[in-house]
Amino acid sequence: MSPLRSARSVLALLFLAAMAIRGVGRAEPTDQTASPPEAAPRAQIMEFRSQVRNPQEADPPRRPAPLDKSAVGSDHPLIRFWKRVQAHYPELKKKHAKLQEMLAQKALATSGFLPRVYGWADSITTDNPIFGFMFHMTERNFSAGDLNLNSLNHPGTVSNQNMGLMALVPIFDAMQTIDSIRTAKHLIRQSEQEERFTRMEASLLAIDAYMQLLLAEREAALARLDVQASAHDLEQAIHLMEQGLVLGADFYAGRSMSASIEQSQNGYVSKRKVALVAVNTLQGESADAEVALAGSIPTLRKGPVKPLEQWVQEAFLYRSDLSALQSSIAAQHSEVGRMKATALPSVNGFASGMVDSDNFNTGGRSYTVGVLGTVPLFDPARDPKVKQAQAAEEQLRHEAASLRDLIQNKLGQAYAEYQGALQDAEILGRASADARKSTEMMAELYREGRKTIVDLLGVRQMQLQTEIGYWDSLARLELARAKLQFLSGQLDDYQVQQIAQEIGGETP
């Protein structure tokens, strides 16, 4: 390599290094002069607002970071709230008490197989000749002088103390005990199914109240952010008005619109208070007690994919109230058989033993054993009672048919609500993203003086309404899904755990 070529290479490297140093030195002053005084903070606020109001994100940053959904368990606030609702729900307690009553009724019916034992004791003092002769016989206390005519006609005053036991043993009671036990078993089954259905009802109420409180929290947070952003816009409008870039009429119109946004925030705060009262009432707490919340309303997800007819068939199979009504029909049918069986004879055995004494030292003992059979030859009340029981059974069968129609109707409504909420969530999800983009572009145009404060606040108000509508549709979607599970008889503990996992958890 020649010395001339080496010198040229060194000069080229020195020239490139000098240009790089001059470029670095000029970069920072260029950015500072290009940005207006409030552009950087405004951009940061807009960026923060856009990130927070993204429907795919969680609540504002003041909330703790959510845990993994797989970590959600029995300590999730929804699960704790659901358990407190189950423990407090008065209707569930009522059904449980009815179940205990039916268990006692079965024990009462079973007692028809067992003997009855009675005891008695009496003390009599009399001068009646008949009682006097009888007392001497039962006490085994006759003497030769007691048999003369004068003693028989005038026995004087005699006393007797009598004690004994008597047992009645059922041998055949015209099928009354057997039919009563069969009826009691059906009634126990009915009470169990009613309690299970009421438990699902309490679960649905708990999920509804918790979702409404989550939705109210989300709406209040979005409104609060919108009020803060509107206030910042008005502060910036004051500076622009002083510079002559914003007309006074636009400024005061914008302030009026900001007051409207503030008013809507008060409405959402009031809605949260109402939801809080509902939650506390369900769990038996005071109306203004604070409630621990976790997670957020689940974002848009597909399902259920089952057709309506399948939901209806599953409801006919799993609905506890329908099963309870079927058990009630079986119990009433058993009652019809019991009424008809009253035409049969009944047979009972009896036995008694007694002790008679006049001085508690001596006395006589005796016993009696026998069998008694009774036959109802004519009972004018039997046929009306049978017809009455049959009419009650027919009423229950028609009630079951009516319940099936009601189940199908309610499921159809819930399925339509789910489909509508799903479509609304899809539409409003896209509209919410468009509204955020529109707000960002309108804010940039406003800073450039090409749009007024009225235009900017109008777009902000539209964005708030669109995002709240989006979250409302998500809440309706989850509630419609839970309602479908309830109406089909499948909203059990496992489904509640699944909903808690979809909501997510947070660090305590």
Short mmCIF file of C-alpha atoms in Angstrom, two decimals:
data_model
loop_
_atom_site.label_atom_id
_atom_site.label_comp_id
_atom_site.label_asym_id
_atom_site.label_seq_id
_atom_site.Cartn_x
_atom_site.Cartn_y
_atom_site.Cartn_z
CA MET A 1 0.00 0.00 0.00
CA SER A 2 1.32 3.45 -0.97
CA PRO A 3 1.83 6.26 1.62
CA LEU A 4 -0.57 8.49 -0.33
CA ARG A 5 -3.43 5.91 -0.12
CA SER A 6 -2.86 5.49 3.66
CA ALA A 7 -3.05 9.22 4.22
CA ARG A 8 -6.34 9.42 2.28
CA SER A 9 -7.90 6.66 4.43
CA VAL A 10 -6.89 8.42 7.66
CA LEU A 11 -8.39 11.72 6.47
CA ALA A 12 -11.67 9.98 5.52
CA LEU A 13 -12.01 8.39 8.96
CA LEU A 14 -11.32 11.74 10.69
CA PHE A 15 -13.98 13.44 8.55
CA LEU A 16 -16.66 10.80 9.39
CA ALA A 17 -15.89 11.03 13.10
CA ALA A 18 -16.26 14.81 13.05
CA MET A 19 -19.65 14.57 11.29
CA ALA A 20 -20.91 12.02 13.86
CA ILE A 21 -19.87 14.26 16.77
CA ARG A 22 -21.63 17.27 15.22
CA GLY A 23 -24.82 15.18 14.67
CA VAL A 24 -24.93 14.03 18.30
CA GLY A 25 -24.47 17.56 19.56
CA ARG A 26 -27.32 18.87 17.41
CA ALA A 27 -29.89 16.12 18.17
CA GLU A 28 -31.13 17.32 21.55
CA PRO A 29 -31.49 21.08 20.78
CA THR A 30 -33.40 20.23 17.58
CA ASP A 31 -36.08 18.22 19.52
CA GLN A 32 -36.37 20.86 22.23
CA THR A 33 -37.03 23.68 19.79
CA ALA A 34 -39.53 21.65 17.74
CA SER A 35 -41.82 20.79 20.70
CA PRO A 36 -44.22 23.36 22.18
CA PRO A 37 -44.00 23.95 25.96
CA GLU A 38 -46.99 21.71 26.82
CA ALA A 39 -46.70 19.16 24.06
CA ALA A 40 -44.52 16.68 25.94
CA PRO A 41 -46.74 16.48 29.09
CA ARG A 42 -49.84 16.37 26.89
CA ALA A 43 -48.42 13.49 24.87
CA GLN A 44 -47.60 11.62 28.06
CA ILE A 45 -51.12 12.13 29.42
CA MET A 46 -52.69 10.99 26.17
CA GLU A 47 -50.44 7.95 26.07
CA PHE A 48 -51.29 7.05 29.69
CA ARG A 49 -55.00 7.58 29.05
CA SER A 50 -54.93 5.40 25.97
CA GLN A 51 -53.17 2.61 27.79
CA VAL A 52 -55.49 2.69 30.79
CA ARG A 53 -58.68 2.81 28.78
CA ASN A 54 -57.81 -0.12 26.58
CA PRO A 55 -60.62 -2.66 27.13
CA GLN A 56 -58.09 -5.46 27.02
CA GLU A 57 -56.25 -4.10 30.07
CA ALA A 58 -57.12 -4.30 33.78
CA ASP A 59 -58.32 -1.45 36.02
CA PRO A 60 -56.27 1.76 36.49
CA PRO A 61 -52.73 1.39 37.82
CA ARG A 62 -53.80 2.05 41.42
CA ARG A 63 -54.87 -1.62 41.63
CA PRO A 64 -52.33 -4.34 42.50
CA ALA A 65 -51.04 -6.51 39.69
CA PRO A 66 -53.30 -9.54 38.98
CA LEU A 67 -52.21 -13.06 39.76
CA ASP A 68 -52.20 -15.91 37.32
CA LYS A 69 -55.72 -17.29 36.81
CA SER A 70 -54.52 -20.76 37.78
CA ALA A 71 -53.68 -19.38 41.22
CA VAL A 72 -57.29 -18.38 41.93
CA GLY A 73 -58.79 -20.60 44.63
CA SER A 74 -61.03 -20.49 47.67
CA ASP A 75 -59.37 -17.22 48.81
CA HIS A 76 -60.66 -15.29 45.79
CA PRO A 77 -62.96 -12.42 46.89
CA LEU A 78 -65.76 -13.74 44.66
CA ILE A 79 -65.54 -17.19 46.29
CA ARG A 80 -65.48 -15.68 49.78
CA PHE A 81 -68.44 -13.46 48.92
CA TRP A 82 -70.31 -16.39 47.37
CA LYS A 83 -69.82 -18.49 50.51
CA ARG A 84 -71.09 -15.66 52.72
CA VAL A 85 -74.16 -15.32 50.50
CA GLN A 86 -74.81 -19.06 50.80
CA ALA A 87 -74.51 -18.83 54.58
CA HIS A 88 -76.80 -15.79 54.87
CA TYR A 89 -79.44 -16.38 52.17
CA PRO A 90 -82.72 -16.71 54.16
CA GLU A 91 -84.54 -18.68 51.47
CA LEU A 92 -81.78 -21.31 51.51
CA LYS A 93 -82.06 -21.58 55.29
CA LYS A 94 -85.81 -22.01 54.89
CA LYS A 95 -85.35 -24.88 52.43
CA HIS A 96 -82.84 -26.53 54.77
CA ALA A 97 -85.33 -26.30 57.64
CA LYS A 98 -87.99 -27.87 55.41
CA LEU A 99 -85.60 -30.74 54.67
CA GLN A 100 -85.17 -31.31 58.41
CA GLU A 101 -88.95 -31.32 58.75
CA MET A 102 -89.28 -34.00 56.07
CA LEU A 103 -86.63 -36.14 57.76
CA ALA A 104 -88.60 -35.88 60.99
CA GLN A 105 -91.76 -36.80 59.10
CA LYS A 106 -90.11 -39.96 57.79
CA ALA A 107 -89.05 -40.90 61.33
CA LEU A 108 -92.64 -40.29 62.44
CA ALA A 109 -93.98 -42.55 59.69
CA THR A 110 -91.47 -45.29 60.54
CA SER A 111 -92.66 -45.24 64.14
CA GLY A 112 -95.88 -46.88 62.91
CA PHE A 113 -94.05 -50.22 62.95
CA LEU A 114 -93.11 -49.92 66.64
CA PRO A 115 -95.32 -50.79 69.64
CA ARG A 116 -96.78 -48.16 71.94
CA VAL A 117 -96.33 -48.63 75.69
CA TYR A 118 -98.47 -46.79 78.26
CA GLY A 119 -98.30 -46.73 82.00
CA TRP A 120 -100.92 -45.69 84.57
CA ALA A 121 -101.51 -45.39 88.31
CA ASP A 122 -104.60 -44.51 90.35
CA SER A 123 -105.85 -44.49 93.94
CA ILE A 124 -109.55 -44.94 94.84
CA THR A 125 -111.39 -44.87 98.19
CA THR A 126 -115.11 -45.80 98.19
CA ASP A 127 -117.89 -47.64 100.09
CA ASN A 128 -119.64 -48.79 96.91
CA PRO A 129 -120.40 -52.54 97.27
CA ILE A 130 -119.51 -53.28 93.67
CA PHE A 131 -116.10 -51.57 93.89
CA GLY A 132 -115.54 -53.12 97.30
CA PHE A 133 -116.14 -56.66 95.98
CA MET A 134 -114.03 -55.99 92.86
CA PHE A 135 -111.15 -54.52 94.87
CA HIS A 136 -111.06 -57.56 97.15
CA MET A 137 -110.92 -59.82 94.10
CA THR A 138 -108.14 -57.94 92.29
CA GLU A 139 -106.13 -57.56 95.50
CA ARG A 140 -106.45 -61.31 96.26
CA ASN A 141 -107.52 -60.17 99.70
CA PHE A 142 -110.82 -62.02 100.46
CA SER A 143 -111.43 -63.47 103.90
CA ALA A 144 -114.26 -65.66 105.16
CA GLY A 145 -115.94 -62.72 106.87
CA ASP A 146 -116.01 -60.73 103.64
CA LEU A 147 -118.41 -63.26 102.09
CA ASN A 148 -121.28 -63.01 104.57
CA LEU A 149 -124.34 -61.13 103.44
CA ASN A 150 -123.89 -58.18 105.78
CA SER A 151 -120.31 -57.59 104.59
CA LEU A 152 -121.34 -57.94 100.98
CA ASN A 153 -124.18 -55.42 101.37
CA HIS A 154 -122.22 -53.04 103.60
CA PRO A 155 -118.50 -53.48 102.90
CA GLY A 156 -117.57 -50.22 104.60
CA THR A 157 -114.86 -47.97 103.24
CA VAL A 158 -112.28 -49.69 101.04
CA SER A 159 -109.17 -48.35 99.29
CA ASN A 160 -107.27 -49.53 96.23
CA GLN A 161 -104.01 -48.48 94.58
CA ASN A 162 -103.68 -49.67 91.01
CA MET A 163 -100.58 -49.52 88.75
CA GLY A 164 -99.93 -51.13 85.41
CA LEU A 165 -98.40 -51.15 81.92
CA MET A 166 -100.12 -51.63 78.57
CA ALA A 167 -98.55 -52.23 75.13
CA LEU A 168 -100.24 -51.93 71.73
CA VAL A 169 -98.47 -53.86 68.97
CA PRO A 170 -99.38 -53.08 65.31
CA ILE A 171 -99.76 -56.25 63.25
CA PHE A 172 -101.41 -54.93 60.10
CA ASP A 173 -102.51 -51.30 59.69
CA ALA A 174 -104.04 -51.37 56.21
CA MET A 175 -100.77 -50.32 54.52
CA GLN A 176 -100.91 -46.91 56.22
CA THR A 177 -97.37 -47.07 57.63
CA ILE A 178 -95.77 -48.40 54.43
CA ASP A 179 -97.43 -45.76 52.24
CA SER A 180 -96.60 -43.01 54.75
CA ILE A 181 -92.90 -43.99 54.66
CA ARG A 182 -92.96 -44.04 50.86
CA THR A 183 -94.54 -40.59 50.81
CA ALA A 184 -91.97 -39.26 53.28
CA LYS A 185 -89.10 -40.53 51.12
CA HIS A 186 -90.46 -38.68 48.08
CA LEU A 187 -90.91 -35.53 50.16
CA ILE A 188 -87.30 -35.77 51.38
CA ARG A 189 -86.15 -36.04 47.77
CA GLN A 190 -88.30 -33.03 46.90
CA SER A 191 -86.82 -30.96 49.74
CA GLU A 192 -83.26 -31.90 48.74
CA GLN A 193 -83.87 -30.82 45.15
CA GLU A 194 -85.52 -27.57 46.24
CA GLU A 195 -82.55 -26.80 48.48
CA ARG A 196 -80.16 -27.51 45.60
CA PHE A 197 -82.11 -25.21 43.27
CA THR A 198 -82.19 -22.45 45.88
CA ARG A 199 -78.45 -22.82 46.30
CA MET A 200 -78.01 -22.24 42.54
CA GLU A 201 -80.33 -19.26 42.81
CA ALA A 202 -78.14 -17.77 45.55
CA SER A 203 -75.07 -18.42 43.37
CA LEU A 204 -76.61 -16.54 40.44
CA LEU A 205 -77.52 -13.60 42.69
CA ALA A 206 -73.98 -13.52 44.07
CA ILE A 207 -72.41 -13.55 40.59
CA ASP A 208 -74.82 -10.87 39.37
CA ALA A 209 -74.13 -8.57 42.34
CA TYR A 210 -70.35 -9.07 42.11
CA MET A 211 -70.33 -8.39 38.35
CA GLN A 212 -72.44 -5.28 38.78
CA LEU A 213 -70.01 -3.96 41.39
CA LEU A 214 -67.04 -4.71 39.11
CA LEU A 215 -68.82 -2.92 36.26
CA ALA A 216 -69.59 0.08 38.48
CA GLU A 217 -65.94 0.23 39.55
CA ARG A 218 -64.84 0.18 35.91
CA GLU A 219 -67.34 2.85 34.86
CA ALA A 220 -66.39 5.15 37.75
CA ALA A 221 -62.69 4.74 36.90
CA LEU A 222 -63.26 5.56 33.22
CA ALA A 223 -65.36 8.60 34.11
CA ARG A 224 -62.72 9.78 36.57
CA LEU A 225 -60.01 9.57 33.89
CA ASP A 226 -62.24 11.43 31.44
CA VAL A 227 -62.85 14.21 33.94
CA GLN A 228 -59.11 14.52 34.60
CA ALA A 229 -58.32 14.67 30.88
CA SER A 230 -61.09 17.24 30.30
CA ALA A 231 -59.74 19.40 33.11
CA HIS A 232 -56.29 19.31 31.51
CA ASP A 233 -57.82 20.28 28.17
CA LEU A 234 -59.49 23.28 29.77
CA GLU A 235 -56.24 24.37 31.42
CA GLN A 236 -54.55 24.25 28.06
CA ALA A 237 -57.47 26.14 26.49
CA ILE A 238 -56.93 29.00 28.94
CA HIS A 239 -53.36 29.47 27.71
CA LEU A 240 -54.46 29.22 24.09
CA MET A 241 -57.26 31.73 24.70
CA GLU A 242 -54.76 34.18 26.21
CA GLN A 243 -52.68 33.80 23.06
CA GLY A 244 -55.75 34.40 20.92
CA LEU A 245 -55.82 30.88 19.48
CA VAL A 246 -59.13 29.90 21.13
CA LEU A 247 -62.28 31.98 21.07
CA GLY A 248 -63.95 32.79 24.38
CA ALA A 249 -67.23 31.32 23.20
CA ASP A 250 -65.52 28.00 22.46
CA PHE A 251 -63.84 28.04 25.84
CA TYR A 252 -67.06 28.56 27.79
CA ALA A 253 -68.89 26.00 25.67
CA GLY A 254 -66.08 23.54 26.41
CA ARG A 255 -66.33 24.27 30.12
CA SER A 256 -70.06 23.55 29.95
CA MET A 257 -69.35 20.22 28.25
CA SER A 258 -66.77 19.42 30.91
CA ALA A 259 -69.42 20.02 33.58
CA SER A 260 -71.64 17.51 31.79
CA ILE A 261 -68.84 14.93 31.89
CA GLU A 262 -68.39 15.64 35.60
CA GLN A 263 -72.09 15.11 36.14
CA SER A 264 -71.92 11.73 34.43
CA GLN A 265 -69.09 10.79 36.78
CA ASN A 266 -71.37 11.50 39.75
CA GLY A 267 -73.95 9.18 38.22
CA TYR A 268 -71.45 6.35 37.93
CA VAL A 269 -70.29 6.91 41.52
CA SER A 270 -73.91 6.69 42.67
CA LYS A 271 -74.33 3.50 40.65
CA ARG A 272 -71.34 2.01 42.48
CA LYS A 273 -72.93 2.86 45.84
CA VAL A 274 -76.14 1.11 44.82
CA ALA A 275 -74.20 -1.97 43.69
CA LEU A 276 -72.29 -1.93 46.98
CA VAL A 277 -75.55 -1.93 48.97
CA ALA A 278 -76.80 -4.93 46.95
CA VAL A 279 -73.58 -6.85 47.62
CA ASN A 280 -73.66 -6.11 51.35
CA THR A 281 -77.34 -7.02 51.63
CA LEU A 282 -76.76 -10.40 50.04
CA GLN A 283 -73.97 -11.27 52.45
CA GLY A 284 -75.74 -9.90 55.53
CA GLU A 285 -73.43 -6.93 56.15
CA SER A 286 -74.21 -3.28 56.79
CA ALA A 287 -75.18 -1.30 53.70
CA ASP A 288 -72.09 0.92 53.60
CA ALA A 289 -69.45 -1.72 54.43
CA GLU A 290 -66.52 -1.86 52.01
CA VAL A 291 -66.15 -4.98 49.88
CA ALA A 292 -62.92 -6.54 48.64
CA LEU A 293 -62.83 -6.87 44.85
CA ALA A 294 -60.40 -8.68 42.58
CA GLY A 295 -59.76 -8.92 38.88
CA SER A 296 -61.93 -7.46 36.13
CA ILE A 297 -64.83 -8.41 33.92
CA PRO A 298 -63.57 -11.03 31.45
CA THR A 299 -62.85 -9.75 27.97
CA LEU A 300 -64.65 -11.00 24.91
CA ARG A 301 -64.62 -14.79 24.56
CA LYS A 302 -66.71 -17.12 22.46
CA GLY A 303 -69.16 -19.64 23.83
CA PRO A 304 -71.38 -21.39 24.63
CA VAL A 305 -71.54 -23.19 21.32
CA LYS A 306 -74.45 -25.47 22.23
CA PRO A 307 -77.71 -24.84 20.36
CA LEU A 308 -80.82 -23.75 22.21
CA GLU A 309 -82.50 -27.15 21.91
CA GLN A 310 -79.60 -28.81 23.71
CA TRP A 311 -79.85 -26.27 26.54
CA VAL A 312 -83.57 -27.08 26.85
CA GLN A 313 -83.01 -30.84 26.93
CA GLU A 314 -80.28 -30.48 29.54
CA ALA A 315 -82.60 -28.31 31.62
CA PHE A 316 -85.30 -31.00 31.57
CA LEU A 317 -82.65 -33.42 32.78
CA TYR A 318 -80.80 -31.33 35.38
CA ARG A 319 -83.25 -28.70 36.69
CA SER A 320 -83.63 -29.35 40.41
CA ASP A 321 -86.98 -27.61 40.76
CA LEU A 322 -88.41 -29.83 38.02
CA SER A 323 -87.02 -32.91 39.79
CA ALA A 324 -88.53 -31.63 43.04
CA LEU A 325 -91.92 -31.32 41.36
CA GLN A 326 -91.63 -34.87 40.02
CA SER A 327 -90.91 -36.07 43.56
CA SER A 328 -93.95 -34.15 44.78
CA ILE A 329 -96.09 -35.93 42.16
CA ALA A 330 -94.75 -39.30 43.33
CA ALA A 331 -95.49 -38.40 46.96
CA GLN A 332 -99.04 -37.40 46.10
CA HIS A 333 -99.52 -40.62 44.13
CA SER A 334 -98.44 -42.52 47.22
CA GLU A 335 -101.02 -40.56 49.22
CA VAL A 336 -103.73 -41.66 46.77
CA GLY A 337 -102.76 -45.29 47.39
CA ARG A 338 -102.81 -44.75 51.15
CA MET A 339 -106.32 -43.30 51.00
CA LYS A 340 -107.57 -46.25 48.95
CA ALA A 341 -105.97 -48.74 51.37
CA THR A 342 -108.07 -47.46 54.28
CA ALA A 343 -110.79 -49.90 53.10
CA LEU A 344 -108.61 -52.81 54.32
CA PRO A 345 -108.94 -54.17 57.87
CA SER A 346 -106.40 -53.34 60.55
CA VAL A 347 -105.13 -55.74 63.23
CA ASN A 348 -103.43 -54.79 66.51
CA GLY A 349 -102.19 -56.84 69.43
CA PHE A 350 -102.35 -55.64 73.00
CA ALA A 351 -101.01 -56.74 76.38
CA SER A 352 -101.31 -55.26 79.85
CA GLY A 353 -100.16 -56.07 83.37
CA MET A 354 -101.33 -54.48 86.62
CA VAL A 355 -100.83 -54.53 90.38
CA ASP A 356 -103.61 -53.83 92.95
CA SER A 357 -103.03 -53.20 96.64
CA ASP A 358 -104.67 -51.52 99.62
CA ASN A 359 -101.54 -51.02 101.75
CA PHE A 360 -98.57 -51.17 99.30
CA ASN A 361 -97.35 -54.33 101.08
CA THR A 362 -99.70 -57.01 99.83
CA GLY A 363 -101.79 -57.19 96.71
CA GLY A 364 -102.67 -59.07 93.56
CA ARG A 365 -101.16 -59.12 90.07
CA SER A 366 -102.91 -59.78 86.75
CA TYR A 367 -102.28 -59.57 83.01
CA THR A 368 -104.30 -59.45 79.79
CA VAL A 369 -103.17 -60.44 76.27
CA GLY A 370 -105.25 -60.26 73.13
CA VAL A 371 -105.64 -59.37 69.43
CA LEU A 372 -108.10 -56.78 68.07
CA GLY A 373 -109.16 -56.51 64.44
CA THR A 374 -111.30 -53.72 62.97
CA VAL A 375 -113.01 -53.63 59.56
CA PRO A 376 -114.32 -50.34 58.07
CA LEU A 377 -117.68 -51.54 56.79
CA PHE A 378 -118.96 -48.10 55.86
CA ASP A 379 -116.93 -44.87 55.74
CA PRO A 380 -118.70 -42.05 53.85
CA ALA A 381 -115.55 -39.85 53.94
CA ARG A 382 -113.24 -42.32 52.19
CA ASP A 383 -114.33 -41.74 48.57
CA PRO A 384 -114.21 -37.91 48.81
CA LYS A 385 -110.73 -38.14 50.34
CA VAL A 386 -109.54 -40.38 47.49
CA LYS A 387 -110.97 -38.03 44.86
CA GLN A 388 -109.39 -35.05 46.60
CA ALA A 389 -105.96 -36.72 46.59
CA GLN A 390 -106.32 -37.67 42.92
CA ALA A 391 -107.25 -34.09 41.99
CA ALA A 392 -104.18 -32.78 43.84
CA GLU A 393 -101.99 -35.23 41.91
CA GLU A 394 -103.50 -34.07 38.61
CA GLN A 395 -102.82 -30.44 39.53
CA LEU A 396 -99.17 -31.25 40.19
CA ARG A 397 -98.84 -32.95 36.80
CA HIS A 398 -100.21 -29.88 35.04
CA GLU A 399 -97.87 -27.71 37.12
CA ALA A 400 -94.92 -29.79 35.91
CA ALA A 401 -96.00 -29.29 32.29
CA SER A 402 -96.31 -25.55 32.92
CA LEU A 403 -92.83 -25.47 34.45
CA ARG A 404 -91.38 -27.17 31.35
CA ASP A 405 -92.94 -24.50 29.15
CA LEU A 406 -91.58 -21.78 31.43
CA ILE A 407 -88.09 -23.30 31.37
CA GLN A 408 -88.06 -23.39 27.59
CA ASN A 409 -89.33 -19.81 27.40
CA LYS A 410 -86.77 -18.47 29.91
CA LEU A 411 -83.93 -20.33 28.22
CA GLY A 412 -84.96 -18.88 24.87
CA GLN A 413 -84.85 -15.37 26.33
CA ALA A 414 -81.48 -15.97 28.01
CA TYR A 415 -80.04 -17.45 24.81
CA ALA A 416 -81.20 -14.41 22.82
CA GLU A 417 -79.73 -12.11 25.49
CA TYR A 418 -76.43 -13.93 25.22
CA GLN A 419 -76.34 -13.68 21.44
CA GLY A 420 -77.25 -9.98 21.58
CA ALA A 421 -74.61 -9.23 24.23
CA LEU A 422 -72.01 -11.13 22.20
CA GLN A 423 -72.75 -9.12 19.07
CA ASP A 424 -72.80 -5.85 21.05
CA ALA A 425 -69.43 -6.67 22.62
CA GLU A 426 -67.87 -7.35 19.21
CA ILE A 427 -69.26 -4.13 17.73
CA LEU A 428 -68.49 -1.93 20.73
CA GLY A 429 -65.01 -3.41 21.05
CA ARG A 430 -64.14 -2.15 17.58
CA ALA A 431 -65.97 1.12 18.21
CA SER A 432 -64.06 1.62 21.45
CA ALA A 433 -60.72 1.22 19.69
CA ASP A 434 -61.88 3.67 16.98
CA ALA A 435 -63.01 6.15 19.62
CA ARG A 436 -59.61 6.06 21.34
CA LYS A 437 -57.86 6.61 18.02
CA SER A 438 -60.23 9.46 17.19
CA THR A 439 -59.53 11.13 20.54
CA GLU A 440 -55.77 10.92 20.01
CA MET A 441 -56.04 12.42 16.51
CA MET A 442 -58.47 15.11 17.66
CA ALA A 443 -56.13 16.08 20.51
CA GLU A 444 -53.27 16.50 18.03
CA LEU A 445 -55.44 18.65 15.77
CA TYR A 446 -56.53 20.71 18.76
CA ARG A 447 -52.92 21.39 19.78
CA GLU A 448 -52.23 22.53 16.21
CA GLY A 449 -55.17 24.96 16.40
CA ARG A 450 -57.16 23.19 13.69
CA LYS A 451 -59.97 22.00 16.06
CA THR A 452 -61.72 23.70 18.97
CA ILE A 453 -62.02 22.62 22.60
CA VAL A 454 -65.69 21.83 21.90
CA ASP A 455 -64.67 19.35 19.23
CA LEU A 456 -62.13 17.69 21.53
CA LEU A 457 -64.46 17.39 24.53
CA GLY A 458 -67.24 16.07 22.30
CA VAL A 459 -64.97 13.30 21.08
CA ARG A 460 -63.90 12.55 24.65
CA GLN A 461 -67.53 12.25 25.72
CA MET A 462 -68.23 9.92 22.82
CA GLN A 463 -65.21 7.80 23.80
CA LEU A 464 -66.42 7.55 27.39
CA GLN A 465 -69.89 6.43 26.33
CA THR A 466 -68.49 3.92 23.85
CA GLU A 467 -66.07 2.36 26.34
CA ILE A 468 -68.70 2.17 29.07
CA GLY A 469 -71.07 0.55 26.58
CA TYR A 470 -68.34 -1.96 25.72
CA TRP A 471 -67.78 -2.96 29.36
CA ASP A 472 -71.51 -3.07 29.96
CA SER A 473 -71.90 -5.51 27.07
CA LEU A 474 -69.10 -7.67 28.52
CA ALA A 475 -70.87 -7.72 31.90
CA ARG A 476 -74.17 -8.63 30.22
CA LEU A 477 -72.38 -11.36 28.30
CA GLU A 478 -71.01 -12.96 31.47
CA LEU A 479 -74.32 -12.68 33.28
CA ALA A 480 -76.17 -14.19 30.32
CA ARG A 481 -73.71 -17.09 30.32
CA ALA A 482 -74.23 -17.63 34.06
CA LYS A 483 -77.99 -17.35 33.58
CA LEU A 484 -77.91 -20.05 30.91
CA GLN A 485 -76.04 -22.31 33.34
CA PHE A 486 -78.60 -21.57 36.05
CA LEU A 487 -81.68 -22.05 33.86
CA SER A 488 -80.30 -25.36 32.61
CA GLY A 489 -79.62 -26.53 36.18
CA GLN A 490 -75.82 -26.61 35.84
CA LEU A 491 -74.68 -23.60 37.90
CA ASP A 492 -72.92 -25.69 40.54
CA ASP A 493 -69.84 -24.97 42.68
CA TYR A 494 -67.50 -25.91 39.84
CA GLN A 495 -69.04 -23.30 37.53
CA VAL A 496 -68.65 -20.62 40.21
CA GLN A 497 -64.96 -21.55 40.53
CA GLN A 498 -64.59 -21.26 36.74
CA ILE A 499 -66.12 -17.78 36.75
CA ALA A 500 -63.74 -16.74 39.54
CA GLN A 501 -60.82 -17.96 37.42
CA GLU A 502 -62.05 -15.98 34.41
CA ILE A 503 -62.32 -12.83 36.53
CA GLY A 504 -58.78 -13.32 37.84
CA GLY A 505 -57.25 -12.49 41.20
CA GLU A 506 -54.95 -9.94 42.75
CA THR A 507 -52.44 -9.71 45.56
CA PRO A 508 -54.24 -9.19 48.92
#
